[in-house]
Amino acid sequence: NAGVTQTPKFRVLKTGQSMTLLCAQDMNHEYMYWYRQDPGMGLRLIHYSVGEGTTAKGEVPDGYNVSRLKKQNFLLGLESAAPSQTSVYFCASRPGQGFNEQYFGPGTRLTVT
Amino acid sequence: AQKVTQAQTEISVVEKEDVTLDCVYETRDTTYYLFWYKQPPSGELVFLIRRNSFDEQNEISGRYSWNFQKSTSSFNFTITASQVVDSAVYFCALSEAIIETDKLIFGTGTRLQVFP
């Protein structure tokens, strides 16, 4: 049982390049989330999904797209990376309705030059 | 609007000292949940505790204890007899009472450094 995994762990992009971050969970959780963590700002919600085939915007969605084609996977895409997207990205999941804690992945450190 | 404030940016203590991390929250919901997460230097986020708005009992888990006071909208975290392994960034978070999403709203974190 790996929990929540994220691929890749590190990445450096040039401005304008695109990439996709993969989040996978093997706990059969319904809800999945993408956050970004910036110094002095805590974690901010980018997008989330309440089930396979659904996505919704969070607090800071601009410049990102997501997809949840399979229940276990939640993809975060950057179509045209900008230096402002340099951050650490965390994926999280939780079982379903009810106030359960979220389980976090190890994070992806992304640098956009 | 929901908000979580962790006014202490960084705290430094010497091993075996007690330390309290403050968390103040704002919400209009009558039903909500509060959380603490630990982020050690390795970077992952580790869940520590969840508390619902109807349960104001303090909780103790080993050297960790939490003091929830609705009257002051605070959910403070105390580490007794701190150890070097407690060095980490600690986040307080609030969950909105929106059943479908239960989004977490995080504070900005408090960096705790415990020196030997």
Coordinates of N, CA and C in Angstrom, one line a residue:
Chain A
N1 N 0.8 -1.2 0.0 CA 0.0 0.0 0.0 C 0.9 1.2 0.0
A2 N 1.0 1.9 -1.2 CA 1.9 3.0 -1.3 C 1.3 4.3 -0.8
G3 N 0.0 4.4 -0.6 CA -0.6 5.6 -0.2 C -0.8 6.6 -1.4
V4 N -0.3 7.8 -1.3 CA -0.3 8.8 -2.3 C 1.1 9.0 -2.9
T5 N 1.2 8.8 -4.2 CA 2.5 9.0 -4.8 C 2.4 10.1 -5.8
Q6 N 3.5 10.8 -6.1 CA 3.6 11.9 -7.0 C 4.8 11.7 -7.9
T7 N 4.6 12.0 -9.2 CA 5.6 11.9 -10.2 C 5.6 13.1 -11.0
P8 N 6.8 13.8 -11.3 CA 8.1 13.5 -10.8 C 8.3 14.1 -9.4
K9 N 9.5 13.9 -8.8 CA 9.8 14.5 -7.5 C 10.4 15.9 -7.7
F10 N 11.1 16.1 -8.8 CA 11.7 17.4 -9.1 C 11.6 17.6 -10.6
R11 N 11.5 18.9 -11.0 CA 11.5 19.2 -12.4 C 11.9 20.6 -12.6
V12 N 12.7 20.9 -13.6 CA 13.0 22.3 -14.0 C 12.5 22.5 -15.4
L13 N 11.7 23.5 -15.5 CA 11.1 23.9 -16.8 C 11.6 25.3 -17.3
K14 N 11.6 25.5 -18.5 CA 11.8 26.8 -19.1 C 10.5 27.5 -19.3
T15 N 10.4 28.8 -19.2 CA 9.2 29.5 -19.4 C 8.6 29.1 -20.7
G16 N 7.3 28.8 -20.7 CA 6.6 28.5 -21.9 C 6.5 27.0 -22.2
Q17 N 7.3 26.2 -21.5 CA 7.2 24.7 -21.6 C 5.9 24.2 -20.9
S18 N 5.5 23.0 -21.3 CA 4.4 22.4 -20.6 C 4.8 21.1 -19.9
M19 N 4.0 20.7 -19.0 CA 4.3 19.5 -18.3 C 3.1 19.0 -17.5
T20 N 3.1 17.7 -17.2 CA 2.0 17.2 -16.4 C 2.6 16.5 -15.1
L21 N 2.0 16.8 -14.0 CA 2.3 16.2 -12.8 C 1.3 15.1 -12.5
L22 N 1.7 13.9 -12.1 CA 0.9 12.8 -11.9 C 0.7 12.5 -10.4
C23 N -0.5 12.4 -9.9 CA -0.8 11.9 -8.6 C -1.5 10.6 -8.6
A24 N -1.1 9.6 -7.9 CA -1.7 8.3 -7.9 C -2.0 7.9 -6.4
Q25 N -3.2 7.4 -6.2 CA -3.4 6.8 -4.8 C -4.1 5.4 -4.9
D26 N -3.7 4.6 -4.0 CA -4.1 3.2 -4.1 C -5.0 2.9 -2.9
M27 N -5.7 3.9 -2.4 CA -6.6 3.7 -1.2 C -8.1 3.8 -1.6
N28 N -8.3 3.8 -2.9 CA -9.7 3.9 -3.4 C -10.5 5.1 -2.8
H29 N -9.7 6.2 -2.7 CA -10.3 7.4 -2.2 C -11.1 8.1 -3.3
E30 N -12.2 8.8 -2.9 CA -13.1 9.5 -3.8 C -12.5 10.9 -4.2
Y31 N -12.0 11.6 -3.2 CA -11.7 13.0 -3.3 C -10.2 13.1 -3.5
M32 N -9.8 14.0 -4.4 CA -8.4 14.2 -4.6 C -8.2 15.7 -4.8
Y33 N -7.0 16.2 -4.4 CA -6.7 17.7 -4.4 C -5.3 17.9 -4.9
W34 N -5.1 19.1 -5.5 CA -3.8 19.6 -5.8 C -3.6 20.9 -5.0
Y35 N -2.5 21.1 -4.3 CA -2.1 22.3 -3.6 C -0.8 22.7 -4.1
R36 N -0.5 24.0 -3.9 CA 0.8 24.5 -4.1 C 1.3 25.1 -2.8
Q37 N 2.6 25.0 -2.5 CA 3.1 25.6 -1.3 C 4.2 26.5 -1.6
D38 N 4.0 27.8 -1.2 CA 5.0 28.8 -1.4 C 5.5 29.4 -0.1
P39 N 6.7 29.8 0.0 CA 7.2 30.3 1.3 C 6.3 31.4 1.9
G40 N 6.0 31.3 3.1 CA 5.3 32.3 3.9 C 3.8 32.3 3.5
M41 N 3.3 31.3 2.7 CA 1.9 31.4 2.3 C 1.2 30.1 2.6
G42 N 1.8 29.2 3.2 CA 1.1 27.9 3.5 C 0.7 27.2 2.2
L43 N -0.3 26.3 2.3 CA -0.7 25.6 1.1 C -2.0 26.2 0.6
R44 N -2.1 26.3 -0.7 CA -3.2 26.9 -1.3 C -3.8 25.9 -2.4
L45 N -5.1 25.7 -2.4 CA -5.8 24.8 -3.2 C -5.8 25.2 -4.7
I46 N -5.4 24.4 -5.6 CA -5.4 24.7 -7.0 C -6.7 24.2 -7.6
H47 N -6.8 22.9 -7.6 CA -8.0 22.2 -8.2 C -8.3 21.0 -7.3
Y48 N -9.5 20.5 -7.4 CA -9.9 19.3 -6.7 C -10.9 18.5 -7.5
S49 N -11.1 17.3 -7.0 CA -12.0 16.4 -7.7 C -12.8 15.6 -6.6
V50 N -14.1 15.5 -6.8 CA -14.9 14.8 -5.9 C -15.2 13.4 -6.4
G51 N -14.7 13.0 -7.5 CA -14.9 11.7 -8.0 C -14.4 11.6 -9.4
E52 N -14.3 10.3 -9.9 CA -13.8 10.1 -11.3 C -14.6 10.9 -12.3
G53 N -13.9 11.6 -13.2 CA -14.6 12.3 -14.2 C -15.0 13.7 -13.8
T54 N -14.8 14.1 -12.5 CA -15.2 15.4 -12.1 C -14.0 16.2 -11.6
T55 N -14.0 17.5 -11.9 CA -13.0 18.4 -11.4 C -13.6 19.8 -11.0
A56 N -12.9 20.5 -10.2 CA -13.5 21.9 -9.8 C -12.3 22.8 -9.4
K57 N -12.5 24.1 -9.5 CA -11.5 25.0 -9.3 C -11.3 25.3 -7.8
G58 N -10.1 25.5 -7.4 CA -9.8 25.9 -6.0 C -9.6 27.3 -5.9
E59 N -8.7 27.7 -5.0 CA -8.4 29.1 -4.7 C -7.5 29.7 -5.8
V60 N -6.5 29.0 -6.3 CA -5.6 29.6 -7.3 C -5.5 28.7 -8.6
P61 N -6.6 28.6 -9.4 CA -6.6 27.7 -10.5 C -5.9 28.2 -11.8
D62 N -5.7 29.5 -11.9 CA -5.2 30.1 -13.1 C -3.9 29.5 -13.6
G63 N -3.8 29.1 -14.8 CA -2.6 28.6 -15.4 C -2.4 27.1 -15.2
Y64 N -3.4 26.5 -14.7 CA -3.4 25.0 -14.4 C -4.7 24.3 -15.0
N65 N -4.5 23.1 -15.4 CA -5.7 22.3 -15.8 C -5.5 20.9 -15.1
V66 N -6.6 20.3 -14.9 CA -6.6 19.0 -14.3 C -7.5 18.0 -15.0
S67 N -7.2 16.7 -14.7 CA -8.1 15.7 -15.2 C -8.1 14.5 -14.3
R68 N -9.3 13.9 -14.2 CA -9.5 12.7 -13.3 C -10.2 11.6 -14.1
L69 N -9.5 11.1 -15.1 CA -10.0 10.0 -16.0 C -10.2 8.7 -15.2
K70 N -9.3 8.4 -14.3 CA -9.4 7.2 -13.5 C -9.5 7.6 -12.0
K71 N -10.2 6.9 -11.3 CA -10.4 7.2 -9.9 C -9.0 7.3 -9.1
Q72 N -8.1 6.5 -9.5 CA -6.9 6.5 -8.7 C -5.9 7.6 -9.1
N73 N -6.1 8.3 -10.2 CA -5.2 9.2 -10.7 C -5.7 10.6 -10.9
F74 N -4.9 11.6 -10.5 CA -5.3 13.0 -10.7 C -4.1 13.8 -11.3
L75 N -4.3 14.3 -12.5 CA -3.2 14.9 -13.2 C -3.4 16.4 -13.1
L76 N -2.2 17.0 -13.0 CA -2.2 18.5 -13.0 C -1.3 18.9 -14.1
G77 N -1.8 19.8 -15.0 CA -1.1 20.2 -16.2 C -0.8 21.7 -16.2
L78 N 0.4 22.0 -16.7 CA 0.8 23.4 -16.9 C 1.0 23.5 -18.4
E79 N 0.2 24.3 -19.1 CA 0.2 24.4 -20.5 C 1.4 25.2 -21.0
S80 N 1.6 26.3 -20.2 CA 2.7 27.2 -20.6 C 3.3 27.8 -19.3
A81 N 4.3 27.1 -18.8 CA 4.8 27.4 -17.5 C 5.4 28.8 -17.4
A82 N 5.2 29.4 -16.2 CA 5.7 30.8 -15.9 C 6.5 30.7 -14.6
P83 N 7.4 31.6 -14.5 CA 8.2 31.6 -13.2 C 7.4 31.7 -12.0
S84 N 6.2 32.3 -12.1 CA 5.3 32.4 -10.9 C 4.8 31.0 -10.5
Q85 N 5.0 30.1 -11.3 CA 4.5 28.7 -11.0 C 5.6 27.9 -10.3
T86 N 6.7 28.5 -10.1 CA 7.8 27.8 -9.3 C 7.2 27.6 -7.9
S87 N 7.2 26.4 -7.4 CA 6.6 26.1 -6.2 C 6.8 24.6 -5.9
V88 N 6.3 24.2 -4.7 CA 6.2 22.8 -4.4 C 4.8 22.4 -4.5
Y89 N 4.5 21.3 -5.2 CA 3.1 20.9 -5.4 C 2.8 19.6 -4.7
F90 N 1.7 19.7 -3.9 CA 1.3 18.5 -3.2 C -0.1 18.0 -3.7
C91 N -0.1 16.8 -3.7 CA -1.4 16.1 -4.0 C -1.9 15.5 -2.7
A92 N -3.2 15.4 -2.6 CA -3.8 14.8 -1.4 C -5.1 14.1 -1.8
S93 N -5.5 13.1 -0.9 CA -6.7 12.4 -1.2 C -7.4 12.1 0.1
R94 N -8.7 11.9 0.1 CA -9.4 11.5 1.3 C -10.5 10.6 0.9
P95 N -11.0 9.7 1.8 CA -12.0 8.7 1.4 C -13.3 9.2 0.7
G96 N -14.0 10.1 1.3 CA -15.3 10.5 0.8 C -15.9 11.5 1.7
Q97 N -17.3 11.6 1.6 CA -18.0 12.5 2.4 C -17.7 12.3 3.9
G98 N -17.7 13.4 4.6 CA -17.4 13.3 6.0 C -16.1 14.0 6.3
F99 N -15.8 14.3 7.5 CA -14.7 15.2 7.7 C -13.5 14.4 8.1
N100 N -13.0 13.7 7.1 CA -11.8 12.9 7.3 C -10.6 13.7 6.9
E101 N -9.5 13.3 7.5 CA -8.3 14.0 7.2 C -7.8 13.7 5.8
Q102 N -7.0 14.6 5.2 CA -6.5 14.3 3.9 C -5.1 13.7 4.0
Y103 N -4.8 12.8 3.1 CA -3.5 12.1 3.1 C -2.7 12.7 1.9
F104 N -1.5 13.2 2.2 CA -0.7 13.9 1.3 C 0.4 13.1 0.7
G105 N 0.7 13.4 -0.6 CA 1.8 12.8 -1.3 C 3.1 13.5 -0.8
P106 N 4.3 13.1 -1.3 CA 5.5 13.6 -0.9 C 5.9 14.9 -1.5
G107 N 5.2 15.4 -2.5 CA 5.4 16.7 -3.1 C 6.3 16.6 -4.3
T108 N 6.1 17.6 -5.2 CA 6.9 17.8 -6.4 C 7.5 19.2 -6.4
R109 N 8.8 19.3 -6.5 CA 9.4 20.6 -6.5 C 9.6 21.0 -7.9
L110 N 9.0 22.1 -8.3 CA 9.0 22.6 -9.7 C 9.7 23.9 -9.7
T111 N 10.6 24.1 -10.6 CA 11.3 25.4 -10.8 C 11.1 25.8 -12.3
V112 N 10.6 27.0 -12.5 CA 10.4 27.5 -13.9 C 11.4 28.7 -14.0
T113 N 12.3 28.5 -15.0 CA 13.3 29.5 -15.2 C 13.0 30.4 -16.4
Chain B
A1 N -15.9 34.7 5.6 CA -14.8 34.0 4.9 C -14.0 33.2 6.0
Q2 N -13.5 32.1 5.6 CA -12.7 31.3 6.5 C -11.2 31.7 6.4
K3 N -10.6 31.7 7.5 CA -9.2 32.1 7.6 C -8.5 31.4 8.8
V4 N -7.3 31.1 8.6 CA -6.5 30.5 9.7 C -5.2 31.4 9.8
T5 N -5.0 31.8 11.1 CA -3.8 32.7 11.3 C -2.8 32.0 12.3
Q6 N -1.6 31.8 11.9 CA -0.5 31.4 12.7 C 0.5 32.5 12.8
A7 N 0.3 33.3 13.9 CA 1.1 34.5 14.0 C 2.6 34.3 14.2
Q8 N 2.9 33.1 14.8 CA 4.3 32.8 15.0 C 5.0 32.3 13.8
T9 N 5.9 33.0 13.2 CA 6.5 32.5 12.0 C 7.6 31.5 12.3
E10 N 8.3 31.7 13.3 CA 9.4 30.8 13.7 C 9.6 30.9 15.2
I11 N 9.8 29.7 15.8 CA 10.1 29.6 17.2 C 11.3 28.7 17.4
S12 N 12.2 29.1 18.2 CA 13.4 28.3 18.6 C 13.4 28.0 20.0
V13 N 13.6 26.8 20.4 CA 13.7 26.3 21.8 C 14.9 25.4 21.9
V14 N 15.2 25.2 23.2 CA 16.3 24.2 23.5 C 15.6 22.9 23.9
E15 N 16.2 21.8 23.6 CA 15.6 20.5 23.9 C 15.1 20.5 25.3
K16 N 14.0 19.8 25.5 CA 13.3 19.6 26.8 C 12.4 20.8 27.2
E17 N 12.5 21.9 26.5 CA 11.6 23.0 26.8 C 10.2 22.6 26.3
D18 N 9.2 23.2 26.9 CA 7.8 23.1 26.4 C 7.6 24.3 25.4
V19 N 6.8 24.0 24.4 CA 6.6 25.0 23.4 C 5.1 25.0 23.0
T20 N 4.5 26.1 22.8 CA 3.1 26.2 22.3 C 3.0 26.9 21.0
L21 N 2.4 26.3 20.0 CA 2.2 26.9 18.7 C 0.7 27.4 18.7
D22 N 0.6 28.6 18.3 CA -0.8 29.2 18.3 C -1.5 29.1 17.0
C23 N -2.8 29.0 17.0 CA -3.6 28.9 15.8 C -4.9 29.6 16.1
V24 N -5.3 30.6 15.4 CA -6.5 31.3 15.5 C -7.3 31.2 14.2
Y25 N -8.5 30.9 14.3 CA -9.3 30.7 13.0 C -10.5 31.6 13.0
E26 N -11.0 31.8 11.7 CA -12.3 32.5 11.5 C -13.2 31.7 10.6
T27 N -14.4 31.6 11.0 CA -15.4 30.9 10.2 C -16.8 31.3 10.6
R28 N -17.7 31.3 9.6 CA -19.1 31.6 10.0 C -19.9 30.3 10.2
D29 N -19.2 29.2 9.8 CA -19.9 27.9 10.0 C -20.0 27.5 11.4
T30 N -21.1 26.8 11.8 CA -21.2 26.3 13.1 C -20.6 24.9 13.2
T31 N -20.5 24.2 12.1 CA -19.9 22.9 12.0 C -18.6 23.0 11.2
Y32 N -17.5 22.7 11.8 CA -16.2 22.8 11.1 C -15.2 21.9 11.8
Y33 N -14.1 21.6 11.1 CA -13.1 20.8 11.7 C -11.8 21.5 11.6
L34 N -11.0 21.3 12.6 CA -9.6 21.8 12.7 C -8.6 20.7 12.7
F35 N -7.5 21.0 12.1 CA -6.4 20.0 11.9 C -5.1 20.6 12.2
W36 N -4.1 19.8 12.6 CA -2.7 20.1 12.6 C -2.0 19.1 11.8
Y37 N -1.0 19.7 11.0 CA -0.1 18.8 10.2 C 1.3 19.2 10.5
K38 N 2.2 18.2 10.4 CA 3.6 18.5 10.6 C 4.3 18.3 9.3
Q39 N 5.2 19.2 9.0 CA 6.1 19.0 7.8 C 7.5 19.0 8.2
P40 N 8.1 17.8 8.4 CA 9.5 17.7 8.7 C 10.4 18.2 7.6
P41 N 11.7 18.3 7.8 CA 12.6 18.7 6.8 C 12.6 17.9 5.5
S42 N 12.2 16.7 5.6 CA 12.0 15.8 4.4 C 10.9 16.3 3.5
G43 N 10.0 17.1 4.0 CA 9.0 17.7 3.1 C 7.6 17.2 3.1
E44 N 7.4 15.9 3.5 CA 6.1 15.4 3.5 C 5.2 16.0 4.6
L45 N 3.9 15.9 4.4 CA 2.9 16.5 5.3 C 2.4 15.3 6.1
V46 N 2.5 15.4 7.4 CA 2.0 14.3 8.3 C 0.9 14.8 9.1
F47 N -0.2 14.1 9.1 CA -1.4 14.4 9.8 C -1.2 14.2 11.3
L48 N -1.6 15.1 12.2 CA -1.4 15.0 13.6 C -2.7 14.8 14.3
I49 N -3.7 15.6 14.0 CA -4.9 15.6 14.8 C -6.1 16.3 14.0
R50 N -7.3 15.8 14.3 CA -8.5 16.4 13.8 C -9.4 16.7 15.0
R51 N -10.1 17.8 15.0 CA -11.0 18.1 16.1 C -12.2 18.8 15.4
N52 N -13.4 18.3 15.8 CA -14.6 18.9 15.3 C -15.1 20.0 16.2
S53 N -15.9 20.9 15.7 CA -16.4 22.1 16.4 C -17.3 21.8 17.6
F54 N -17.8 20.6 17.7 CA -18.7 20.3 18.8 C -17.9 19.6 20.0
D55 N -16.7 19.4 19.8 CA -15.9 18.7 20.8 C -14.8 19.6 21.3
E56 N -15.0 20.3 22.5 CA -14.0 21.2 23.0 C -13.1 20.6 24.0
Q57 N -13.1 19.3 24.2 CA -12.2 18.6 25.1 C -10.8 18.7 24.6
N58 N -9.9 19.0 25.5 CA -8.5 19.0 25.1 C -8.1 17.5 24.9
E59 N -7.1 17.4 24.1 CA -6.6 16.1 23.7 C -5.1 16.0 24.0
I60 N -4.7 14.9 24.5 CA -3.2 14.6 24.7 C -2.8 13.3 24.0
S61 N -1.7 13.4 23.4 CA -1.2 12.2 22.7 C 0.3 12.2 23.0
G62 N 0.8 11.5 24.0 CA 2.2 11.5 24.3 C 2.6 12.8 24.8
R63 N 3.6 13.4 24.1 CA 4.1 14.7 24.4 C 3.3 15.8 23.8
Y64 N 2.4 15.5 23.0 CA 1.6 16.5 22.2 C 0.3 16.7 23.0
S65 N -0.2 17.9 23.0 CA -1.5 18.2 23.5 C -2.1 19.4 22.7
W66 N -3.4 19.4 22.7 CA -4.1 20.4 21.9 C -5.2 21.0 22.8
N67 N -5.3 22.4 22.7 CA -6.3 23.1 23.5 C -7.2 23.9 22.5
F68 N -8.4 23.4 22.4 CA -9.4 24.0 21.5 C -10.3 24.9 22.4
Q69 N -10.4 26.1 22.0 CA -11.3 27.1 22.7 C -12.1 27.8 21.7
K70 N -13.4 27.5 21.7 CA -14.3 28.2 20.7 C -14.5 29.6 21.1
S71 N -14.4 30.0 22.4 CA -14.7 31.3 22.8 C -13.6 32.3 22.3
T72 N -12.4 31.8 22.0 CA -11.4 32.6 21.5 C -11.0 32.2 20.1
S73 N -11.7 31.3 19.5 CA -11.5 30.8 18.2 C -10.0 30.3 18.0
S74 N -9.6 29.6 19.0 CA -8.2 29.1 19.0 C -8.0 27.6 19.1
F75 N -7.0 27.1 18.5 CA -6.7 25.7 18.5 C -5.2 25.5 18.7
N76 N -4.7 25.7 19.9 CA -3.3 25.7 20.1 C -2.7 24.3 20.4
F77 N -1.4 24.2 20.0 CA -0.7 22.9 20.0 C 0.5 23.1 20.9
T78 N 0.6 22.2 21.9 CA 1.7 22.3 22.8 C 2.6 21.0 22.8
I79 N 3.8 21.2 22.7 CA 4.8 20.0 22.7 C 5.5 20.1 24.0
T80 N 5.4 19.1 24.8 CA 6.0 19.1 26.1 C 7.4 18.4 26.0
A81 N 8.4 18.9 26.7 CA 9.7 18.3 26.6 C 10.2 18.1 25.2
S82 N 10.3 19.2 24.5 CA 10.6 19.1 23.1 C 11.9 18.3 22.8
Q83 N 11.9 17.7 21.6 CA 13.1 17.0 21.2 C 13.5 17.5 19.8
V84 N 14.7 17.2 19.4 CA 15.3 17.7 18.1 C 14.4 17.2 17.0
V85 N 13.9 16.0 17.1 CA 13.0 15.4 16.1 C 11.7 16.2 15.9
D86 N 11.4 17.0 16.8 CA 10.2 17.8 16.7 C 10.4 19.0 15.7
S87 N 11.6 19.3 15.3 CA 11.9 20.4 14.4 C 11.2 20.1 13.1
A88 N 10.4 21.1 12.7 CA 9.5 21.0 11.6 C 8.7 22.3 11.4
V89 N 8.0 22.3 10.3 CA 7.0 23.4 10.1 C 5.7 22.7 10.5
Y90 N 4.9 23.4 11.3 CA 3.6 22.9 11.7 C 2.5 23.8 11.1
F91 N 1.5 23.2 10.5 CA 0.4 23.9 9.9 C -0.9 23.6 10.6
C92 N -1.6 24.6 10.9 CA -3.0 24.5 11.4 C -3.9 24.7 10.2
A93 N -5.0 23.9 10.1 CA -5.9 24.0 9.0 C -7.4 23.9 9.4
L94 N -8.2 24.5 8.6 CA -9.7 24.6 8.9 C -10.4 23.9 7.7
S95 N -11.4 23.1 8.0 CA -12.2 22.5 7.0 C -13.6 23.1 7.0
E96 N -13.9 23.7 5.9 CA -15.3 24.3 5.7 C -16.3 23.2 5.9
A97 N -17.5 23.6 6.3 CA -18.6 22.6 6.5 C -19.4 22.5 5.2
I98 N -18.6 22.3 4.1 CA -19.3 22.0 2.8 C -19.0 20.5 2.5
I99 N -20.1 19.7 2.7 CA -19.9 18.3 2.7 C -19.2 17.8 1.5
E100 N -19.5 18.3 0.3 CA -19.0 17.7 -0.9 C -17.5 17.8 -1.0
T101 N -16.9 18.9 -0.5 CA -15.5 19.1 -0.8 C -14.6 19.1 0.4
D102 N -15.1 19.6 1.5 CA -14.3 19.6 2.7 C -12.9 20.1 2.4
K103 N -12.8 21.3 1.8 CA -11.6 21.8 1.4 C -10.8 22.3 2.7
L104 N -9.5 22.1 2.7 CA -8.7 22.6 3.8 C -8.2 23.9 3.6
I105 N -8.3 24.8 4.6 CA -7.7 26.1 4.5 C -6.6 26.2 5.5
F106 N -5.4 26.4 5.0 CA -4.2 26.3 5.8 C -3.7 27.6 6.3
G107 N -3.2 27.6 7.5 CA -2.4 28.8 8.0 C -1.1 28.8 7.3
T108 N -0.3 29.8 7.6 CA 1.0 30.0 6.9 C 2.1 29.2 7.5
G109 N 1.8 28.5 8.6 CA 2.8 27.6 9.2 C 3.7 28.3 10.2
T110 N 4.1 27.5 11.2 CA 5.1 27.9 12.2 C 6.3 27.0 12.1
R111 N 7.5 27.6 11.9 CA 8.7 26.8 11.9 C 9.2 26.6 13.3
L112 N 9.3 25.4 13.7 CA 9.9 25.1 15.1 C 11.3 24.5 14.9
Q113 N 12.2 25.2 15.6 CA 13.6 24.6 15.6 C 13.9 24.3 17.1
V114 N 14.3 23.0 17.3 CA 14.6 22.5 18.6 C 16.1 22.2 18.6
F115 N 16.8 23.0 19.4 CA 18.3 22.8 19.5 C 18.7 21.9 20.6
P116 N 19.7 21.1 20.4 CA 20.2 20.1 21.4 C 20.9 20.9 22.6

